[in-house]
CSV table of C-alpha atoms in Angstrom, one decimal:
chain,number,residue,atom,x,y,z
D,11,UNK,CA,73.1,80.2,20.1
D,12,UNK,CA,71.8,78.3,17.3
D,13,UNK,CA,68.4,76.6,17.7
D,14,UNK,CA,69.9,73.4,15.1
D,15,UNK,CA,70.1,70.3,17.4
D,16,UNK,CA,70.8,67.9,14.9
D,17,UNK,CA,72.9,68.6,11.4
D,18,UNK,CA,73.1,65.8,9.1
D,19,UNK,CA,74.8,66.2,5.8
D,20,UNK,CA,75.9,63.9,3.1
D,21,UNK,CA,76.0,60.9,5.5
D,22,UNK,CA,76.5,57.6,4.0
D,23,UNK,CA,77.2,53.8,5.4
D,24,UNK,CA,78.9,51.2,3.5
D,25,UNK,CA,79.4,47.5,4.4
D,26,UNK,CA,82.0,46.0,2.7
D,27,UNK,CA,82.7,42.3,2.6
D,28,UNK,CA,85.3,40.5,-0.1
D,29,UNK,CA,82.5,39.8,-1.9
D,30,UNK,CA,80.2,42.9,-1.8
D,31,UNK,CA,79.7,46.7,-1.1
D,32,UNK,CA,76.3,46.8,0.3
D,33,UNK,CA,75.6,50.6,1.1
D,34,UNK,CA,73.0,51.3,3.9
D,35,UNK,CA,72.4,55.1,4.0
D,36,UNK,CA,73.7,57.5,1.2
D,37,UNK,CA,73.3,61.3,0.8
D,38,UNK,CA,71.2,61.7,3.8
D,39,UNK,CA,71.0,65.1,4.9
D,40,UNK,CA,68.9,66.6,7.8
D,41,UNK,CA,68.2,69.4,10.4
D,42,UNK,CA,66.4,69.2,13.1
D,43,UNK,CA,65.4,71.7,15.6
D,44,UNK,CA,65.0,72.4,19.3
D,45,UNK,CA,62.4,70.8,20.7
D,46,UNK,CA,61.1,68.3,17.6
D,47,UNK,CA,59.5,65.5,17.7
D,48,UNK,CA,61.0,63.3,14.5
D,49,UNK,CA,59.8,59.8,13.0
D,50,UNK,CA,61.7,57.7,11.2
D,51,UNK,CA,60.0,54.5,9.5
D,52,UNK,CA,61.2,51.9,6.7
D,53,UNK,CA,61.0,48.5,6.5
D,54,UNK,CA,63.3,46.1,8.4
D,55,UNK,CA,66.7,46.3,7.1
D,56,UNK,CA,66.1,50.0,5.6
D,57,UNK,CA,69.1,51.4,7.6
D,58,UNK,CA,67.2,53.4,10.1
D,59,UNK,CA,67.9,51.3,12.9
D,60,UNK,CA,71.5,52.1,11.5
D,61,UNK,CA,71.0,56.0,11.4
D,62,UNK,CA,70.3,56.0,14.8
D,63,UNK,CA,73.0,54.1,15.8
D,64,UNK,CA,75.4,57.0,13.6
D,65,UNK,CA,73.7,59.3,15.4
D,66,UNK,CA,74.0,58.2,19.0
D,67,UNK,CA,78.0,57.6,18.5
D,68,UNK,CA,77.1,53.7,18.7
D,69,UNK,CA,77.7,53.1,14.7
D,70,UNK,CA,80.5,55.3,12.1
D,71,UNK,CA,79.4,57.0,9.4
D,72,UNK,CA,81.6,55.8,6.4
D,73,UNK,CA,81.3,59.2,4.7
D,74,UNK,CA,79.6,62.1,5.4
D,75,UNK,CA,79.4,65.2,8.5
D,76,UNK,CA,76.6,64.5,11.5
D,77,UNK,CA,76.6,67.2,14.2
D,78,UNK,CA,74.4,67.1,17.3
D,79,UNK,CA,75.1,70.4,19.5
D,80,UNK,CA,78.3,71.2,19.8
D,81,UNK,CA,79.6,67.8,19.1
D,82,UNK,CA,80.9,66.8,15.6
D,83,UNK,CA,79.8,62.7,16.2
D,84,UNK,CA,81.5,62.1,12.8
D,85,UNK,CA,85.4,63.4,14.5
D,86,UNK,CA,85.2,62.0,17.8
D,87,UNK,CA,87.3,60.0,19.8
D,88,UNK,CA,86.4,57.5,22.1
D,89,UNK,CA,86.3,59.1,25.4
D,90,UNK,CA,84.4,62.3,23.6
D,91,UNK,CA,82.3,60.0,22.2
D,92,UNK,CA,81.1,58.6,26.0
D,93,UNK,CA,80.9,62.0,27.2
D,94,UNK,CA,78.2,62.8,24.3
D,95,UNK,CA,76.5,59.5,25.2
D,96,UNK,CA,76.2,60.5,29.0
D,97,UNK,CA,75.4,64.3,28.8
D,98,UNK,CA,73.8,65.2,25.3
D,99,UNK,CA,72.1,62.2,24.7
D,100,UNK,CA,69.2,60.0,26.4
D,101,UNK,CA,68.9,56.4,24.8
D,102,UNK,CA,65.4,54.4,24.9
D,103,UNK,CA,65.8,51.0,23.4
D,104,UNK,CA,63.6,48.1,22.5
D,105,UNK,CA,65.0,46.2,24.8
D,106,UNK,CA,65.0,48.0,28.2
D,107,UNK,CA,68.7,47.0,29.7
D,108,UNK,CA,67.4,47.7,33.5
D,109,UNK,CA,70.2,46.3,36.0
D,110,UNK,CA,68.8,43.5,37.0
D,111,UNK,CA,69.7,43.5,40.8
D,112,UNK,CA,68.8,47.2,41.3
D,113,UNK,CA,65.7,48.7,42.1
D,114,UNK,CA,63.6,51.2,39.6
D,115,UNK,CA,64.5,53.5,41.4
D,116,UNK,CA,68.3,52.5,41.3
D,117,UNK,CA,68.4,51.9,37.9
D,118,UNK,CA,67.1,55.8,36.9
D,119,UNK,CA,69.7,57.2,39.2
D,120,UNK,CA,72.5,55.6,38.8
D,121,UNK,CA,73.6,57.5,35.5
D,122,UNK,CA,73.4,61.0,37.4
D,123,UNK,CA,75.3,59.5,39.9
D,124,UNK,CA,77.7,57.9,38.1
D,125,UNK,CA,78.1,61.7,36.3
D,126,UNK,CA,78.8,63.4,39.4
D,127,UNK,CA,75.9,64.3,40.8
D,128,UNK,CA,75.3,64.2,44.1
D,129,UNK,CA,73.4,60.9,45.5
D,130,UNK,CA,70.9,62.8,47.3
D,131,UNK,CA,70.1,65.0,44.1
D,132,UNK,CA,70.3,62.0,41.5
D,133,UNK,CA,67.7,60.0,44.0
D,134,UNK,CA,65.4,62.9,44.2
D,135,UNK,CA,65.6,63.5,40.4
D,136,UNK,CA,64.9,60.1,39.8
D,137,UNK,CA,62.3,60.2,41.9
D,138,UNK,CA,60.4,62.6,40.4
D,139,UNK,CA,60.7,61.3,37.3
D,140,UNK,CA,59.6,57.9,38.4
D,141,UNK,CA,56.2,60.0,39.2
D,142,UNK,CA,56.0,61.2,36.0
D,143,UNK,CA,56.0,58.4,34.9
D,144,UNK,CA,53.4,57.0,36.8
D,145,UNK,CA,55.8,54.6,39.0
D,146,UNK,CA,54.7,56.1,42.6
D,147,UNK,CA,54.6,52.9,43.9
D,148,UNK,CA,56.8,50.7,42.1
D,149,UNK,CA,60.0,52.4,43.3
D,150,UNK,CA,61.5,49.8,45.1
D,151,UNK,CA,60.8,47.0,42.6
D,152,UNK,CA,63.7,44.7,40.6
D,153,UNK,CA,62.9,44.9,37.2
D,154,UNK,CA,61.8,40.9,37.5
D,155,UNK,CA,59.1,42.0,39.4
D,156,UNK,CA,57.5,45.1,37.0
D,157,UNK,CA,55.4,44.4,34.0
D,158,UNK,CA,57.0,45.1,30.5
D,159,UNK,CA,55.0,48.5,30.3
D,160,UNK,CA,56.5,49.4,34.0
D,161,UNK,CA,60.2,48.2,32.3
D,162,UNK,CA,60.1,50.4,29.2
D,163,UNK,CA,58.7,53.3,31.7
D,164,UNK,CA,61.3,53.3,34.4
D,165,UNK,CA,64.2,53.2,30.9
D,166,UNK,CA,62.0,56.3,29.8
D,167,UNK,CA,62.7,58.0,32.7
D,168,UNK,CA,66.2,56.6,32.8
D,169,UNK,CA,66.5,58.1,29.4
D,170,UNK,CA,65.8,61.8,31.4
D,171,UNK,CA,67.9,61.7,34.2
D,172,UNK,CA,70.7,63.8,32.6
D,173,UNK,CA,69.0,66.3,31.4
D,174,UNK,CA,69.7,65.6,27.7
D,175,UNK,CA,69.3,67.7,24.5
D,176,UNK,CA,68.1,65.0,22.6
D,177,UNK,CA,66.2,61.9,22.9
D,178,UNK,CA,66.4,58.6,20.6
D,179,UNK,CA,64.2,55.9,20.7
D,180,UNK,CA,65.0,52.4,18.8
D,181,UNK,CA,61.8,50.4,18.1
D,182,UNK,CA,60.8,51.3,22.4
D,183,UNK,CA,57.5,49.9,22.1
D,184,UNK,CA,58.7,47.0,19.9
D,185,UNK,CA,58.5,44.3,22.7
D,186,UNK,CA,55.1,45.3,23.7
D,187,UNK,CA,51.5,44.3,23.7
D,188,UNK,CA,49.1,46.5,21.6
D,189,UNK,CA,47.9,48.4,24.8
D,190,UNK,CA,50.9,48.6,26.1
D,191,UNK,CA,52.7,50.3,22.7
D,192,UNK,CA,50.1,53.0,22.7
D,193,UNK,CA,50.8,53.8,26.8
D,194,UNK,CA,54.9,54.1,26.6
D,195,UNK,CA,54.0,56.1,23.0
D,196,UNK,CA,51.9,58.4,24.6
D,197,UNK,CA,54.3,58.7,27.4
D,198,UNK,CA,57.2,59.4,25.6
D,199,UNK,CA,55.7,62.4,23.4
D,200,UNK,CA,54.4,63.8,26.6
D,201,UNK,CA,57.6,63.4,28.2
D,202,UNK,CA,59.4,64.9,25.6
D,203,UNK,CA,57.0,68.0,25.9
D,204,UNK,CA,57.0,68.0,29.3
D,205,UNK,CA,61.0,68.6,29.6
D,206,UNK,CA,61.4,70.5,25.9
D,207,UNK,CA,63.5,67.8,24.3
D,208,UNK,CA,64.1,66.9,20.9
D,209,UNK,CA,63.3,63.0,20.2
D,210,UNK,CA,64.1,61.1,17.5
D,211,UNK,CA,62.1,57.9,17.0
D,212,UNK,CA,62.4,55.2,15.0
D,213,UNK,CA,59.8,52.8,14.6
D,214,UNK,CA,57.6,50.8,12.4
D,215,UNK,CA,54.4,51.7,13.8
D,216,UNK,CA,52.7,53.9,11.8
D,217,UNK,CA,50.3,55.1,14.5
D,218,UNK,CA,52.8,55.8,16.4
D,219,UNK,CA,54.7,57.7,14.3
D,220,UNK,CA,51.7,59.8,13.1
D,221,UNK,CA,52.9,61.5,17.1
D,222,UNK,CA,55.5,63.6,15.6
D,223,UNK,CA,55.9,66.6,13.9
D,224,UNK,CA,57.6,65.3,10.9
D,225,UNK,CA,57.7,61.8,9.8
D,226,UNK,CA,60.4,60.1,7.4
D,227,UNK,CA,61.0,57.2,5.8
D,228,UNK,CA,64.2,55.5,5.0
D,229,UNK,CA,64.0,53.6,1.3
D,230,UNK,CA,66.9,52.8,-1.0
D,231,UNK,CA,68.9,53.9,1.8
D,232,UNK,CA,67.7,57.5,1.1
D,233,UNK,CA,65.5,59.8,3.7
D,234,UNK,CA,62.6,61.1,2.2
D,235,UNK,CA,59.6,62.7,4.2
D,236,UNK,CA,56.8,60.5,4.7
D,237,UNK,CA,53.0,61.6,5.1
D,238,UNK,CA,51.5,59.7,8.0
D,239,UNK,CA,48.8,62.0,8.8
């Protein structure tokens, strides 16, 4: 079994308007490996936002072959496409799209459940990943009534519920207070090691980024590895 979670090669985005080509990402190739941690930086509007999007089946590549697993995200259909999203994957966002109405608790298990998996299992699963998360008490909570931290911390353990291969993470601790930025950071590394998953981040905190193995920057639309440490 090959030990490659994530093939990238030749990948390129192009917008194009009546008026312009405007190309995002071009000749991006990468590989990364069970159980990395990955950084991505740029500058807003670099594209990497974009990569990650290409790379969780939410965006198309215009050109280009990007492999995660088994799955070819570059040749997918649809309803392949949402299986990939619900078993391969775990998405953290900057925003943390909790169900409103539901509890923490709720909200982490719902996507097991919604799988297959058994309600008792999913709630136990969620639950211990609510602990590891340091949510003990806070099961039972709407996400009105939890802190921004305590958000981005139950969609972290949202993110785990499946049991993905890979991780990505959008800008998570974009929304959040200094203090708070360093916490989820922390967390998510930890959690990351904790379950052997491969993450991908993208972010434009540089102490943050300095967390993962390998750090690169998106210029130019190219990716080129950055030195952080």
């Amino acid at each position: 079994m090959s030990n490659v979670v994530v093939s990238v090669q030749g990948l390129e985005k192009t917008y194009r308007t009546d008026s312009e080509t405007l190309t995002i990402l071009k000749d991006v190739n990468l590989t990364i490996e069970k159980g990395r941690k990955v950084a991505v930086v740029g500058q807003s509007g670099s594209g990497k936002s974009t990569f990650l999007n290409i790379l969780g089946g939410l965006d198309s590549a215009t050109t280009g072959i990007v492999k995660a697993g088994d799955f070819e995200i570059t040749n997918m259909n649809e309803k392949e496409l949402a299986q990939y999203r619900s078993g391969f994957l775990g998405l953290i966002f900057q925003f943390h799209y909790l169900l409103k109405d539901f509890t923490a608790l709720a909200n982490v298990f719902l996507p097991a459940y919604m799988a297959g998996v058994s309600k008792k299992i999913a709630r136990e699963k969620a639950t211990q990943l609510l602990h590891d998360v340091g949510l003990d008490t806070r099961f039972n909570h709407l996400p009105s009534q939890l802190s921004g931290g305590e958000r981005q911390r139950v969609a972290v353990a949202r993110s785990l519920i499946n049991d993905p291969e890979l991780i990505l993470a959008d800008e998570p601790t974009g929304n959040l207070d200094p203090a708070n930025a360093v916490m989820i950071g922390d967390l998510l590394f930890s959690m990351a090691d904790k379950y052997q998953k491969t993450l991908i981040l993208v972010t434009h905190d540089m102490s943050l980024a300095k967390n993962g193995d390998v750090c690169y920057s998106i210029k130019n639309g190219q990716l080129k590895i950055q030195d952080v440490k």
